[in-house]
Amino acid sequence: MIINEVTDLLQMEHPIIQAPMAGGVTTTELVTSVSNNGGLGMIGAGYMTPIQMREQIREVKEVTSNFGVNLFVPNEFSVSQNAMETAHAVLEPLRKELNIQQDGSELPEAKQFFETFQAQIEVVIEEKVPICSFTFGIPSKEVMMKLKQHSIILMGTATTVREAVANENSGMDLVVVQGSEAGGHRGNFIDGHEESLVGLMSLIPQVVDEVSIPVIAAGGIMDGRGLMASLCLGAKGVQMGTAFLTCIESGAHKIHKKAILHAEEDHIVFTRAFSGKWARGIKNRFIVDMQEHERSFPDFPVQNHLTKSIRKTSSTKNNKDFMSLWGGQSPRLAKIQTVESLIKNIMSEAK
Amino acid sequence: MIINEVTDLLQMEHPIIQAPMAGGVTTTELVTSVSNNGGLGMIGAGYMTPIQMREQIREVKEVTSNFGVNLFVPNEFSVSQNAMETAHAVLEPLRKELNIQQDGSELPEAKQFFETFQAQIEVVIEEKVPICSFTFGIPSKEVMMKLKQHSIILMGTATTVREAVANENSGMDLVVVQGSEAGGHRGNFIDGHEESLVGLMSLIPQVVDEVSIPVIAAGGIMDGRGLMASLCLGAKGVQMGTAFLTCIESGAHKIHKKAILHAEEDHIVFTRAFSGKWARGIKNRFIVDMQEHERSFPDFPVQNHLTKSIRKTSSTKNNKDFMSLWGGQSPRLAKIQTVESLIKNIMSEAK
């Protein structure tokens, strides 16, 4: 048994949070299994419409009252003519190869993302979601205040000490520190990509010394060894992505799960080509072919929009070449197992 | 008290190895203080001539019989006309700015590095050095066998599971795993630079699961928290560089020590510009100015030779702009203190 201020605050039996992986991974079954087995299940709602979000929240609430929702904080972005031309020139041949008709869905404007975010916040409040976490930045003072008025527990994401301090100053109740080991999108929002790649061995103790809110460690943690190491370094809990992604209850594509099980730690690299934001995933044909262009592509979420049909078609065809196979740096520790077995194993190793 | 096969094998009271930082940091005072305070002091002999090496080994032996020597395993390198021209064009203005006369020292041939290494090995054997560690590769079978015949304990360096397995297969008695957090030169010798940047949270448990020799963790470890976390992850000891670099007994330039104390974790970046090999150090004018050219410079050790007078003059003038200010990702945890105090603090936190 590990009891501390985080297990108390988040009403968990174990200090284990399931990372809010967006894009269909965090099924209701995954989220509720995690919470029912003593951890905290999180809905990765970053890409969801307010309607989709409300639907899943209601599904989850039928099974458990303890869960969280993660949202992407929208940022201003600019789209240069050059970047769009590069993306078009490079992606069009791939669309042809995959027999994708010009899908014609219009490029969303920045305004829309801000409006969606506001609507998502309303859903969180209306549905009385107990815990809300954020990635890619910190919401406005107004939003933070509104959520606090409804006693929602707020969790921010940081990749450096500076970002952790900004989270604390904004009123976050906890901060998740994302080490360079982490899979998926980087959460840096003040510091640049290279500068914000700090390993957890360095990141946790330096953040813990500078903030007074509890710190949750994320990145490469897969088992009881990682949990115990994080606690030694001063974290009060862990947030695990890849370990839950390969669970039976997760909605990740079977090809994605399989790719992680067969990956080696040095095959999981950074790319900007899928979404316009740096993210860690398993090296495949798309990552390799796009490497020389990736710095020229438009920013997130524009590039993400432009590659959507490619990723989707690849996934439908069970073709791993063009799928975003996000994963952290510890693939050799991944297993296909139930959430119950994963959490039980962690806690038995952590004794 | 932490007792395990590594403290037994290396005859240390505590599982703490001082990293063999080359270039004048590992003074006899530093090395012997570490060993006399229950750790293992290491002479960073990578850049030393066999004569210099023998001299320091004899000095150290007057104080302690327990210490190690680290050597750089030489590699073939090629020097293209293009790379030399880039280096000349970019470095010459800096030499002018620093009033450096063309120093005229000839570019060493690859052959010379292999000859020096052979001579260094002879010194290790003749002086009955108890422990010898290696960076940048694995020595030939002949060298490994010769050292083993003299019962010298051998320690290799790895940055990935694959490199750790190669070390074990070569006959190393221990392997130091260098996480992406580590300061100074990268030890990768099979995998590429980006691919081999694995954080310790991921690297330690994955290596431990694949090799049967004891694993020593290196990178960003500065205090008892880092030691305990490394042990949780399966390492049997730690090797610490930056933490010893800022000790009073270390030979690092006072400007170097001061720069670490004032650095933040996101100011310690990778550069290839000083030596032709990727290494982590504090961002200064040289790193920033060279960034656009760094991938075009000649390989180690040629670039290292070409920047020597610039680094040396900068250091003599107490000008941090052109010094190689190596350091790991945990500068906020660094202190100016004695070796005795550092080791005592670590072990009191590690209880």
Short mmCIF file of N, CA and C in Angstrom, two decimals, chain A residues 158-253:
data_model
loop_
_atom_site.label_atom_id
_atom_site.label_comp_id
_atom_site.label_asym_id
_atom_site.label_seq_id
_atom_site.Cartn_x
_atom_site.Cartn_y
_atom_site.Cartn_z
N ALA A 158 3.96 19.52 -17.56
CA ALA A 158 5.18 20.31 -17.70
C ALA A 158 6.32 19.43 -18.17
N THR A 159 7.25 20.02 -18.92
CA THR A 159 8.42 19.26 -19.37
C THR A 159 9.71 19.83 -18.80
N THR A 160 9.63 20.98 -18.14
CA THR A 160 10.81 21.60 -17.52
C THR A 160 10.39 22.20 -16.18
N VAL A 161 11.37 22.61 -15.39
CA VAL A 161 11.07 23.25 -14.11
C VAL A 161 10.26 24.52 -14.35
N ARG A 162 10.68 25.30 -15.34
CA ARG A 162 9.98 26.56 -15.64
C ARG A 162 8.49 26.31 -15.93
N GLU A 163 8.20 25.29 -16.71
CA GLU A 163 6.81 24.98 -17.03
C GLU A 163 6.03 24.47 -15.80
N ALA A 164 6.73 23.73 -14.93
CA ALA A 164 6.08 23.24 -13.71
C ALA A 164 5.73 24.41 -12.80
N VAL A 165 6.64 25.37 -12.69
CA VAL A 165 6.38 26.55 -11.85
C VAL A 165 5.20 27.34 -12.42
N ALA A 166 5.15 27.47 -13.75
CA ALA A 166 4.03 28.18 -14.39
C ALA A 166 2.71 27.47 -14.07
N ASN A 167 2.72 26.15 -14.07
CA ASN A 167 1.51 25.39 -13.72
C ASN A 167 1.09 25.66 -12.27
N GLU A 168 2.08 25.62 -11.37
CA GLU A 168 1.74 25.88 -9.96
C GLU A 168 1.16 27.29 -9.81
N ASN A 169 1.82 28.26 -10.44
CA ASN A 169 1.36 29.65 -10.31
C ASN A 169 -0.04 29.86 -10.89
N SER A 170 -0.42 29.03 -11.84
CA SER A 170 -1.74 29.19 -12.47
C SER A 170 -2.86 28.64 -11.59
N GLY A 171 -2.49 27.88 -10.56
CA GLY A 171 -3.51 27.34 -9.67
C GLY A 171 -3.78 25.84 -9.86
N MET A 172 -2.95 25.17 -10.64
CA MET A 172 -3.11 23.72 -10.80
C MET A 172 -2.92 23.04 -9.43
N ASP A 173 -3.69 21.97 -9.20
CA ASP A 173 -3.57 21.23 -7.94
C ASP A 173 -2.43 20.23 -7.98
N LEU A 174 -2.11 19.74 -9.17
CA LEU A 174 -1.01 18.79 -9.35
C LEU A 174 -0.33 19.11 -10.67
N VAL A 175 0.89 18.60 -10.82
CA VAL A 175 1.54 18.76 -12.12
C VAL A 175 2.15 17.42 -12.56
N VAL A 176 1.85 17.05 -13.80
CA VAL A 176 2.45 15.86 -14.40
C VAL A 176 3.74 16.30 -15.08
N VAL A 177 4.88 15.72 -14.70
CA VAL A 177 6.12 16.07 -15.41
C VAL A 177 6.39 14.99 -16.44
N GLN A 178 6.50 15.43 -17.68
CA GLN A 178 6.67 14.51 -18.81
C GLN A 178 8.16 14.44 -19.15
N GLY A 179 8.80 13.32 -18.84
CA GLY A 179 10.22 13.14 -19.16
C GLY A 179 10.42 12.90 -20.65
N SER A 180 11.67 13.01 -21.07
CA SER A 180 11.98 12.80 -22.49
C SER A 180 11.68 11.37 -22.93
N GLU A 181 11.50 10.46 -21.96
CA GLU A 181 11.22 9.05 -22.28
C GLU A 181 9.80 8.86 -22.83
N ALA A 182 8.92 9.83 -22.59
CA ALA A 182 7.49 9.65 -22.86
C ALA A 182 7.15 9.45 -24.33
N GLY A 183 6.13 8.63 -24.57
CA GLY A 183 5.62 8.45 -25.91
C GLY A 183 4.59 9.51 -26.27
N GLY A 184 4.25 9.58 -27.55
CA GLY A 184 3.22 10.53 -27.98
C GLY A 184 3.71 11.96 -28.01
N HIS A 185 2.74 12.88 -28.00
CA HIS A 185 3.08 14.31 -28.14
C HIS A 185 3.82 14.88 -26.95
N ARG A 186 4.76 15.76 -27.25
CA ARG A 186 5.46 16.50 -26.22
C ARG A 186 4.54 17.58 -25.69
N GLY A 187 4.59 17.78 -24.38
CA GLY A 187 3.71 18.76 -23.76
C GLY A 187 4.37 20.13 -23.55
N ASN A 188 5.58 20.32 -24.10
CA ASN A 188 6.26 21.60 -23.86
C ASN A 188 5.45 22.75 -24.43
N PHE A 189 5.39 23.84 -23.65
CA PHE A 189 4.61 25.00 -24.12
C PHE A 189 5.33 26.32 -23.86
N ILE A 190 6.42 26.28 -23.10
CA ILE A 190 7.25 27.49 -22.94
C ILE A 190 8.60 27.23 -23.60
N ASP A 191 9.22 26.12 -23.25
CA ASP A 191 10.55 25.81 -23.77
C ASP A 191 10.46 25.12 -25.13
N GLY A 192 11.54 25.24 -25.90
CA GLY A 192 11.60 24.63 -27.22
C GLY A 192 11.73 23.11 -27.15
N HIS A 193 11.62 22.45 -28.29
CA HIS A 193 11.62 20.99 -28.32
C HIS A 193 12.90 20.39 -27.73
N GLU A 194 14.03 20.70 -28.32
CA GLU A 194 15.29 20.08 -27.85
C GLU A 194 15.55 20.39 -26.37
N GLU A 195 15.36 21.65 -26.02
CA GLU A 195 15.66 22.09 -24.66
C GLU A 195 14.76 21.41 -23.63
N SER A 196 13.57 21.02 -24.04
CA SER A 196 12.63 20.48 -23.06
C SER A 196 12.66 18.96 -22.98
N LEU A 197 13.67 18.35 -23.61
CA LEU A 197 13.81 16.89 -23.52
C LEU A 197 14.66 16.52 -22.31
N VAL A 198 14.05 16.53 -21.15
CA VAL A 198 14.78 16.25 -19.92
C VAL A 198 14.37 14.87 -19.41
N GLY A 199 15.34 14.02 -19.12
CA GLY A 199 15.04 12.68 -18.60
C GLY A 199 14.48 12.76 -17.19
N LEU A 200 13.64 11.78 -16.84
CA LEU A 200 12.98 11.82 -15.52
C LEU A 200 13.96 11.80 -14.35
N MET A 201 15.12 11.15 -14.53
CA MET A 201 16.10 11.10 -13.44
C MET A 201 16.53 12.52 -13.06
N SER A 202 16.55 13.40 -14.04
CA SER A 202 16.89 14.81 -13.79
C SER A 202 15.65 15.65 -13.50
N LEU A 203 14.58 15.37 -14.21
CA LEU A 203 13.41 16.25 -14.16
C LEU A 203 12.68 16.19 -12.82
N ILE A 204 12.41 14.97 -12.34
CA ILE A 204 11.60 14.84 -11.12
C ILE A 204 12.23 15.59 -9.93
N PRO A 205 13.48 15.29 -9.55
CA PRO A 205 13.99 15.96 -8.34
C PRO A 205 14.12 17.47 -8.51
N GLN A 206 14.45 17.93 -9.71
CA GLN A 206 14.59 19.38 -9.90
C GLN A 206 13.23 20.08 -9.81
N VAL A 207 12.18 19.45 -10.30
CA VAL A 207 10.84 20.05 -10.20
C VAL A 207 10.36 20.00 -8.74
N VAL A 208 10.52 18.84 -8.13
CA VAL A 208 10.07 18.66 -6.74
C VAL A 208 10.67 19.73 -5.83
N ASP A 209 11.93 20.09 -6.08
CA ASP A 209 12.59 21.10 -5.25
C ASP A 209 12.04 22.50 -5.48
N GLU A 210 11.35 22.73 -6.59
CA GLU A 210 10.93 24.09 -6.93
C GLU A 210 9.44 24.35 -6.80
N VAL A 211 8.62 23.30 -6.73
CA VAL A 211 7.18 23.53 -6.59
C VAL A 211 6.67 22.88 -5.30
N SER A 212 5.54 23.34 -4.82
CA SER A 212 5.01 22.71 -3.60
C SER A 212 3.79 21.84 -3.89
N ILE A 213 3.23 21.92 -5.10
CA ILE A 213 2.12 21.00 -5.44
C ILE A 213 2.70 19.61 -5.72
N PRO A 214 1.90 18.55 -5.57
CA PRO A 214 2.41 17.20 -5.83
C PRO A 214 2.78 17.00 -7.30
N VAL A 215 3.83 16.22 -7.50
CA VAL A 215 4.36 15.95 -8.84
C VAL A 215 4.05 14.50 -9.23
N ILE A 216 3.53 14.33 -10.43
CA ILE A 216 3.26 13.00 -11.00
C ILE A 216 4.29 12.79 -12.12
N ALA A 217 4.94 11.62 -12.12
CA ALA A 217 5.98 11.36 -13.13
C ALA A 217 5.39 10.60 -14.32
N ALA A 218 5.79 11.02 -15.52
CA ALA A 218 5.33 10.33 -16.74
C ALA A 218 6.49 10.19 -17.72
N GLY A 219 6.60 8.99 -18.33
CA GLY A 219 7.62 8.77 -19.33
C GLY A 219 8.42 7.50 -19.09
N GLY A 220 8.13 6.46 -19.84
CA GLY A 220 8.93 5.24 -19.77
C GLY A 220 8.65 4.36 -18.57
N ILE A 221 7.68 4.74 -17.73
CA ILE A 221 7.38 3.96 -16.52
C ILE A 221 6.42 2.83 -16.89
N MET A 222 6.81 1.59 -16.58
CA MET A 222 6.05 0.44 -17.06
C MET A 222 5.72 -0.57 -15.96
N ASP A 223 6.42 -0.49 -14.83
CA ASP A 223 6.26 -1.55 -13.83
C ASP A 223 6.57 -1.01 -12.43
N GLY A 224 6.62 -1.92 -11.49
CA GLY A 224 6.87 -1.52 -10.10
C GLY A 224 8.21 -0.85 -9.90
N ARG A 225 9.19 -1.25 -10.73
CA ARG A 225 10.51 -0.60 -10.61
C ARG A 225 10.42 0.88 -10.93
N GLY A 226 9.69 1.19 -12.01
CA GLY A 226 9.53 2.60 -12.41
C GLY A 226 8.73 3.39 -11.39
N LEU A 227 7.70 2.77 -10.84
CA LEU A 227 6.90 3.45 -9.81
C LEU A 227 7.77 3.76 -8.60
N MET A 228 8.52 2.76 -8.10
CA MET A 228 9.34 2.97 -6.91
C MET A 228 10.43 4.00 -7.17
N ALA A 229 11.03 3.95 -8.36
CA ALA A 229 12.09 4.92 -8.69
C ALA A 229 11.52 6.34 -8.70
N SER A 230 10.31 6.49 -9.27
CA SER A 230 9.68 7.82 -9.32
C SER A 230 9.41 8.36 -7.92
N LEU A 231 8.94 7.47 -7.04
CA LEU A 231 8.68 7.89 -5.66
C LEU A 231 9.99 8.26 -4.96
N CYS A 232 11.06 7.49 -5.20
CA CYS A 232 12.37 7.83 -4.62
C CYS A 232 12.81 9.23 -5.05
N LEU A 233 12.53 9.57 -6.30
CA LEU A 233 12.97 10.86 -6.83
C LEU A 233 12.10 12.01 -6.33
N GLY A 234 11.00 11.69 -5.68
CA GLY A 234 10.18 12.75 -5.10
C GLY A 234 8.78 12.89 -5.69
N ALA A 235 8.47 12.09 -6.73
CA ALA A 235 7.11 12.13 -7.28
C ALA A 235 6.16 11.48 -6.28
N LYS A 236 4.87 11.82 -6.39
CA LYS A 236 3.88 11.21 -5.50
C LYS A 236 3.03 10.19 -6.24
N GLY A 237 3.28 10.04 -7.52
CA GLY A 237 2.53 9.07 -8.31
C GLY A 237 3.08 9.03 -9.71
N VAL A 238 2.54 8.11 -10.52
CA VAL A 238 3.01 8.00 -11.90
C VAL A 238 1.82 8.05 -12.85
N GLN A 239 2.09 8.50 -14.06
CA GLN A 239 1.09 8.45 -15.13
C GLN A 239 1.71 7.59 -16.23
N MET A 240 1.02 6.51 -16.60
CA MET A 240 1.59 5.55 -17.54
C MET A 240 0.77 5.48 -18.82
N GLY A 241 1.43 5.62 -19.94
CA GLY A 241 0.73 5.55 -21.22
C GLY A 241 0.92 4.22 -21.91
N THR A 242 2.14 3.99 -22.40
CA THR A 242 2.41 2.78 -23.19
C THR A 242 2.00 1.50 -22.47
N ALA A 243 2.22 1.46 -21.15
CA ALA A 243 1.88 0.25 -20.40
C ALA A 243 0.39 -0.06 -20.49
N PHE A 244 -0.45 1.01 -20.50
CA PHE A 244 -1.90 0.80 -20.62
C PHE A 244 -2.34 0.64 -22.08
N LEU A 245 -1.55 1.22 -22.99
CA LEU A 245 -1.90 1.14 -24.42
C LEU A 245 -1.95 -0.30 -24.91
N THR A 246 -1.03 -1.14 -24.41
CA THR A 246 -1.01 -2.54 -24.86
C THR A 246 -1.94 -3.44 -24.03
N CYS A 247 -2.67 -2.86 -23.10
CA CYS A 247 -3.64 -3.66 -22.34
C CYS A 247 -4.77 -4.12 -23.26
N ILE A 248 -5.38 -5.21 -22.88
CA ILE A 248 -6.48 -5.79 -23.66
C ILE A 248 -7.64 -4.79 -23.78
N GLU A 249 -7.90 -4.01 -22.72
CA GLU A 249 -9.03 -3.08 -22.72
C GLU A 249 -8.79 -1.82 -23.54
N SER A 250 -7.54 -1.58 -23.97
CA SER A 250 -7.28 -0.33 -24.69
C SER A 250 -7.79 -0.40 -26.12
N GLY A 251 -8.14 0.76 -26.66
CA GLY A 251 -8.67 0.82 -28.01
C GLY A 251 -7.61 0.99 -29.08
N ALA A 252 -6.35 0.87 -28.70
CA ALA A 252 -5.29 1.01 -29.72
C ALA A 252 -5.44 -0.10 -30.76
N HIS A 253 -5.11 0.22 -31.98
CA HIS A 253 -5.17 -0.75 -33.10
C HIS A 253 -4.27 -1.94 -32.77
#
